[in-house]
Short mmCIF file of C-alpha atoms in Angstrom, two decimals:
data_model
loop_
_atom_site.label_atom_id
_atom_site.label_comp_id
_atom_site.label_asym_id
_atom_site.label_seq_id
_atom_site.Cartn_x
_atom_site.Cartn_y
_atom_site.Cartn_z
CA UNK A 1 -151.35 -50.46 -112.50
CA UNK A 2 -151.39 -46.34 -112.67
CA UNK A 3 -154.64 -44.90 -113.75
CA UNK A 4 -155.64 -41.48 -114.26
CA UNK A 5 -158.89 -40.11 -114.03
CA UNK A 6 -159.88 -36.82 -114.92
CA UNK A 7 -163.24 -34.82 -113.64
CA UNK A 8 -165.59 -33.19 -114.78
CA UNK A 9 -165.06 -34.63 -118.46
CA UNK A 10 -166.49 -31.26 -119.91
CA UNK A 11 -167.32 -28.22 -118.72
CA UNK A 12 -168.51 -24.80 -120.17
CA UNK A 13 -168.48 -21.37 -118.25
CA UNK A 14 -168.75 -18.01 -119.61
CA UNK A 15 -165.64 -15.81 -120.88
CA UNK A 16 -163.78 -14.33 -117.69
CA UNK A 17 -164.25 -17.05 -115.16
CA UNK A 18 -161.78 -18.67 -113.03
CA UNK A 19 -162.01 -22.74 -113.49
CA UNK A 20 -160.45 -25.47 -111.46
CA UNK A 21 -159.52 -28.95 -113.89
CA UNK A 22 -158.98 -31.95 -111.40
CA UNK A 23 -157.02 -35.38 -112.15
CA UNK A 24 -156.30 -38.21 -110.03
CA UNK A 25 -153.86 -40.48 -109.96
CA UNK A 26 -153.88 -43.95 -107.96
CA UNK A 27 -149.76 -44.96 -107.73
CA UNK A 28 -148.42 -41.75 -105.93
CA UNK A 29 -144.50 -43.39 -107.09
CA UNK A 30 -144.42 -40.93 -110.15
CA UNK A 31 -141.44 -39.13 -111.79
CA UNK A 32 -143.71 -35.92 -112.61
CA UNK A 33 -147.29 -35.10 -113.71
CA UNK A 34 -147.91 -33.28 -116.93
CA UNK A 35 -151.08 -30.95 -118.19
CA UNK A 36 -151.34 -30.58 -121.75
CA UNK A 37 -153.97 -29.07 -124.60
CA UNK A 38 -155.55 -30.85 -127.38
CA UNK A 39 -157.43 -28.82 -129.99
CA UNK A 40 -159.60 -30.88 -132.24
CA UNK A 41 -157.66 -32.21 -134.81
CA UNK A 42 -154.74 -31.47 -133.67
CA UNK A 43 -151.15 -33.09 -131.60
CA UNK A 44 -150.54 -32.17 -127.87
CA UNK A 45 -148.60 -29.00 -126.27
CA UNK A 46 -147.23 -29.26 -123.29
CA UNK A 47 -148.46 -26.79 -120.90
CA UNK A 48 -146.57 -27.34 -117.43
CA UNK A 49 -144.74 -30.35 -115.86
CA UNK A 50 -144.43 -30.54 -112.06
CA UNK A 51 -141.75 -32.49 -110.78
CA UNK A 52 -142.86 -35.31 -107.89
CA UNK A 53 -141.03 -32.87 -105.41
CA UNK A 54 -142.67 -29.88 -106.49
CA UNK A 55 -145.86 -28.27 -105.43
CA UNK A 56 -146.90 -25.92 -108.22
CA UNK A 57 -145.85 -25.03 -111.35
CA UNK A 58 -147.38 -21.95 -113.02
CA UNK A 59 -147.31 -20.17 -116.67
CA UNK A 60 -149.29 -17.22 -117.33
CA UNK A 61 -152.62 -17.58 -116.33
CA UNK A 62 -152.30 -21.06 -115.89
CA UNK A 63 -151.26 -22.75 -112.42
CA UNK A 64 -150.87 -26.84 -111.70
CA UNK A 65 -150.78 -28.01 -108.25
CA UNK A 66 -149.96 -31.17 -106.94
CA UNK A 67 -150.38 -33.31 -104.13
CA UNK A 68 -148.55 -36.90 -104.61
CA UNK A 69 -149.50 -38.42 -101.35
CA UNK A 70 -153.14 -37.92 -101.97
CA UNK A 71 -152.71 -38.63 -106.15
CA UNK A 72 -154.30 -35.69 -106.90
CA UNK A 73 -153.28 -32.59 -109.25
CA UNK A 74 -155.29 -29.51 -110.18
CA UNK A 75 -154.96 -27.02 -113.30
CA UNK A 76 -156.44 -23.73 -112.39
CA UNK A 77 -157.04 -21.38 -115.62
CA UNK A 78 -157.49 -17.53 -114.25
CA UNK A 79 -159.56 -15.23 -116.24
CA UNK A 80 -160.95 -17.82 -118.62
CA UNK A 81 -161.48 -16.65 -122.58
CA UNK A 82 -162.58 -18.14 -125.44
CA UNK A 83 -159.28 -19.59 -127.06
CA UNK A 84 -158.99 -21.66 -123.79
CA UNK A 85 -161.51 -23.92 -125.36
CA UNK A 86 -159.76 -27.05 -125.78
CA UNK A 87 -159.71 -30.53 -123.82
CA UNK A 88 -156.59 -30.42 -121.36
CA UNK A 89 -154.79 -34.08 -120.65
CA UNK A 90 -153.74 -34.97 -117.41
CA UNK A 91 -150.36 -37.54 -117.67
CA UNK A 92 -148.10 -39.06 -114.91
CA UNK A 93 -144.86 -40.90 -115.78
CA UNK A 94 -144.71 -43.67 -112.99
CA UNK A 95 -141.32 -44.98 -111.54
CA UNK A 96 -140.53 -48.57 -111.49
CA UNK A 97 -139.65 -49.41 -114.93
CA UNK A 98 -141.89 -48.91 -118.09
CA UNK A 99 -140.97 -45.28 -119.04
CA UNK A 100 -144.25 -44.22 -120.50
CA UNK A 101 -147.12 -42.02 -119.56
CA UNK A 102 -150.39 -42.90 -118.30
CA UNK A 103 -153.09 -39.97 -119.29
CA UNK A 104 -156.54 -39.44 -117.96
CA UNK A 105 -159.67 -39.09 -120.97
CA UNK A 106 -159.37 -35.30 -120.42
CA UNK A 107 -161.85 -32.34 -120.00
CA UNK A 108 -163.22 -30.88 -122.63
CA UNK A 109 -163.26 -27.31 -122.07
CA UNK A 110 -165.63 -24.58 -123.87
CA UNK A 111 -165.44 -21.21 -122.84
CA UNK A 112 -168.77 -19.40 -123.86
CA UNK A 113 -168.17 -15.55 -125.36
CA UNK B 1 -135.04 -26.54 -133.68
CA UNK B 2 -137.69 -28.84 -135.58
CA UNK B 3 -140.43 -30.39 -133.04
CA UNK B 4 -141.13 -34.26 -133.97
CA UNK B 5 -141.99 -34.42 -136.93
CA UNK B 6 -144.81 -37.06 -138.08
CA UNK B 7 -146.02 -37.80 -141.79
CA UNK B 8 -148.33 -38.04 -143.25
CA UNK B 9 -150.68 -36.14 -140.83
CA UNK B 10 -154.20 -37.70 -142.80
CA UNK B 11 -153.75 -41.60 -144.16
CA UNK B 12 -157.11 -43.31 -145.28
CA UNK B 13 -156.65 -47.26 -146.26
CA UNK B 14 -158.76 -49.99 -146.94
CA UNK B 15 -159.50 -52.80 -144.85
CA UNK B 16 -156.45 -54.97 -145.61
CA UNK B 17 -154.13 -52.96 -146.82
CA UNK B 18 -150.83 -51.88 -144.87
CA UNK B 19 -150.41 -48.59 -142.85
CA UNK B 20 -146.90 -46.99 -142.59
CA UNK B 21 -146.47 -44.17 -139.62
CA UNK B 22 -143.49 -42.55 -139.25
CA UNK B 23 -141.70 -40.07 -136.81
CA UNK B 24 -138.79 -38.34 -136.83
CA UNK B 25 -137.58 -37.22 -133.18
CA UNK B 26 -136.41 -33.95 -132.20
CA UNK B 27 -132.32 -33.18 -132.97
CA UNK B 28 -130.47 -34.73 -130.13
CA UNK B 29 -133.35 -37.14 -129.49
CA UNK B 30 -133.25 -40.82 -129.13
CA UNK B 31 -135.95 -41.92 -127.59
CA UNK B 32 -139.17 -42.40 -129.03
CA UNK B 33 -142.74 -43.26 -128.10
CA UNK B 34 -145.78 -44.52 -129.76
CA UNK B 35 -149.01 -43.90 -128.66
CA UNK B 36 -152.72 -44.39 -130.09
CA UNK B 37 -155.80 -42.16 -129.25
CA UNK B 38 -159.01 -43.91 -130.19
CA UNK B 39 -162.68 -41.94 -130.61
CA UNK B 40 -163.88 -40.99 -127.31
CA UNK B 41 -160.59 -42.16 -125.26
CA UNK B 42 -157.71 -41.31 -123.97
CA UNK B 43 -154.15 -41.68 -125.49
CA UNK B 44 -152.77 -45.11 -124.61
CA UNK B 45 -149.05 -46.18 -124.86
CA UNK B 46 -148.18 -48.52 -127.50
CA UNK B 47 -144.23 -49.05 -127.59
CA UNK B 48 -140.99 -47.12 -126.38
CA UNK B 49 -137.96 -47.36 -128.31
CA UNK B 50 -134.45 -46.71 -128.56
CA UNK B 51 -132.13 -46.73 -131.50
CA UNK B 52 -132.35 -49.96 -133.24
CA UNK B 53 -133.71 -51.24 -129.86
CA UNK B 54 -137.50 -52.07 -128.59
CA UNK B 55 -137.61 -51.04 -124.49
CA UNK B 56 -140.95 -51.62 -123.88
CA UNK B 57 -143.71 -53.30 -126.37
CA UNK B 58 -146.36 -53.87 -123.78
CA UNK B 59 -149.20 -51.38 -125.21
CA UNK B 60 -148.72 -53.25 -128.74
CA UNK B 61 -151.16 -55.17 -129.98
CA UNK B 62 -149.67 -58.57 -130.63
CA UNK B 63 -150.68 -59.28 -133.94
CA UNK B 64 -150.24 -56.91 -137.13
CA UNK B 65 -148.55 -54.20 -135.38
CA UNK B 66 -144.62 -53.68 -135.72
CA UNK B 67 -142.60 -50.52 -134.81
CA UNK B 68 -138.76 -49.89 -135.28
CA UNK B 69 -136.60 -46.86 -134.98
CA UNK B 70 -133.69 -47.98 -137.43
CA UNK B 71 -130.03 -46.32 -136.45
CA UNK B 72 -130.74 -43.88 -139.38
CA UNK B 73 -134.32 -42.25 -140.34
CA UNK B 74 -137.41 -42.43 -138.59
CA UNK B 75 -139.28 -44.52 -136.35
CA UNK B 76 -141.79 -46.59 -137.86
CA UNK B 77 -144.99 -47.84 -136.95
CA UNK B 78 -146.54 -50.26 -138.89
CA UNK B 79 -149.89 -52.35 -139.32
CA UNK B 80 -150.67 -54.71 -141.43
CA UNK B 81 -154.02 -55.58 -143.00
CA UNK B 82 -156.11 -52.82 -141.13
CA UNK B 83 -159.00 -53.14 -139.71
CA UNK B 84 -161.75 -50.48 -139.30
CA UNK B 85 -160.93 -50.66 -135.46
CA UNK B 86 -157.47 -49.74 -136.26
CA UNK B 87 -158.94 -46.11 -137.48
CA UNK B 88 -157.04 -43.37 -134.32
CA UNK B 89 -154.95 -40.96 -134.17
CA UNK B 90 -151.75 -41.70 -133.54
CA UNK B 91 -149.14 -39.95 -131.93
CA UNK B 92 -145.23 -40.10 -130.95
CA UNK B 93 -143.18 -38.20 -128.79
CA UNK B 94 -139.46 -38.12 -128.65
CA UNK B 95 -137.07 -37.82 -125.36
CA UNK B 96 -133.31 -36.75 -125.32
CA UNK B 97 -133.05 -39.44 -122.31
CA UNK B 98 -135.32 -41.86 -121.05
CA UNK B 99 -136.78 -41.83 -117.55
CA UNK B 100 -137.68 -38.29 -115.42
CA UNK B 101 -136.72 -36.36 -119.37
CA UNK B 102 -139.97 -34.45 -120.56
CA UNK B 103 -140.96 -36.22 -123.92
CA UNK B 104 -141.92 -33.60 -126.50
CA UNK B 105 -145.45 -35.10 -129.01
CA UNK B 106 -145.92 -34.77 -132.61
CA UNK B 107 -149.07 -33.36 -134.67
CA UNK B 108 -150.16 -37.27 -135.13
CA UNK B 109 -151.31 -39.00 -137.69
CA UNK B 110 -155.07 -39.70 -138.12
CA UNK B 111 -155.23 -43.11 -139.57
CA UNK B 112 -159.04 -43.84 -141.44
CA UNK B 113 -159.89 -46.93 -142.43
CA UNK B 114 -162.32 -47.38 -144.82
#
């Protein structure tokens, strides 16, 4: 059974940093891995999908790398500001029949002005 | 090109009372998944369907919980005499294919029971 954990479940750093999001993953059989954004109150959007034979994916100031031997992924947000604050999803679509994706709890982001 | 679609976005009933979700897919889509976020936890699959066709049920809760995405109009998900643990947000994404096909998500709809 895939399960997805995501650390640190919340984290706060001051405007401008560079931060580092980290999900796991224990069944490294996965289709792709997905990062998305949750505002409070509101639906998901999609912020990069990386293939099980890529490495990286980046958008912006935004980069996702992956590592599906070791079930890890990482979401690295350059030159953080305060409309970053969010919690970001970690989800992995696992082969071998049921099509749907497993997500971590998140991080919960705040990005001090 | 609309995203998916889901109404209403706010639905508050009383314990008892039936709860209709729906969700229409994006154009071209016809593949469509349920999922439920409860307070404090992640999203967790509830049901994938096809047109006119359940794939995979396992996430559903076996009683009081139905979903069906008719050959015309939306998907629907619904539950029958809610209970206050049934209160979540609840969220559906829609695929042009199924398998390695990114699945595009809804707003959600925050279900309250009261």
């Amino acid at each position: 059974k895939q399960e997805v954990t995501q650390i640190p479940a919340a984290l706060s750093v001051p405007e401008g940093e560079n931060l580092v999001l980290n999900c796991s993953f224990t069944d490294s059989a996965i289709y792709n891995l997905q990062w998305f954004r949750q505002d409070p109150g509101k639906g998901l959007t999609s912020l990069l999908l990386i293939q099980s034979s890529q490495r990286e994916q980046t958008s912006g100031r935004l980069n996702a790398s992956l590592d599906k031997s070791s079930g890890r992924s990482t979401l690295y947000i350059a030159a953080s500001q305060p409309g970053d604050s969010a919690t970001y999803l970690c989800a992995v679509l696992t082969q071998g029949g049921s099509e749907k994706l497993v997500f971590g709890k998140g991080t919960k982001l705040t990005v001090n002005p | 090109n609309a995203g998916v679609m889901q109404n209403p976005r706010h639905l508050v009933r009383r314990r008892g009372q039936e709860a209709r979700l729906r969700c229409s897919p994006m154009k071209g889509h016809s593949h469509v998944y349920w999922y439920r976020q409860l307070p404090e936890e992640g999203l967790k699959f509830m049901v994938y369907l096809q047109k006119e066709n359940i794939i995979d049920e396992s996430g559903m809760p076996k009683e009081r919980f139905s979903a069906e995405f008719p050959k015309e109009g939306p998907s629907i998900l619904r539950i029958q005499q809610v209970v206050r643990g049934d209160s979540a947000a609840y969220f559906c994404a829609s695929s042009r294919q199924g398998g390695n096909t990114e699945a595009f998500f809804g707003q959600g709809t925050r279900l309250t029971v009261v």
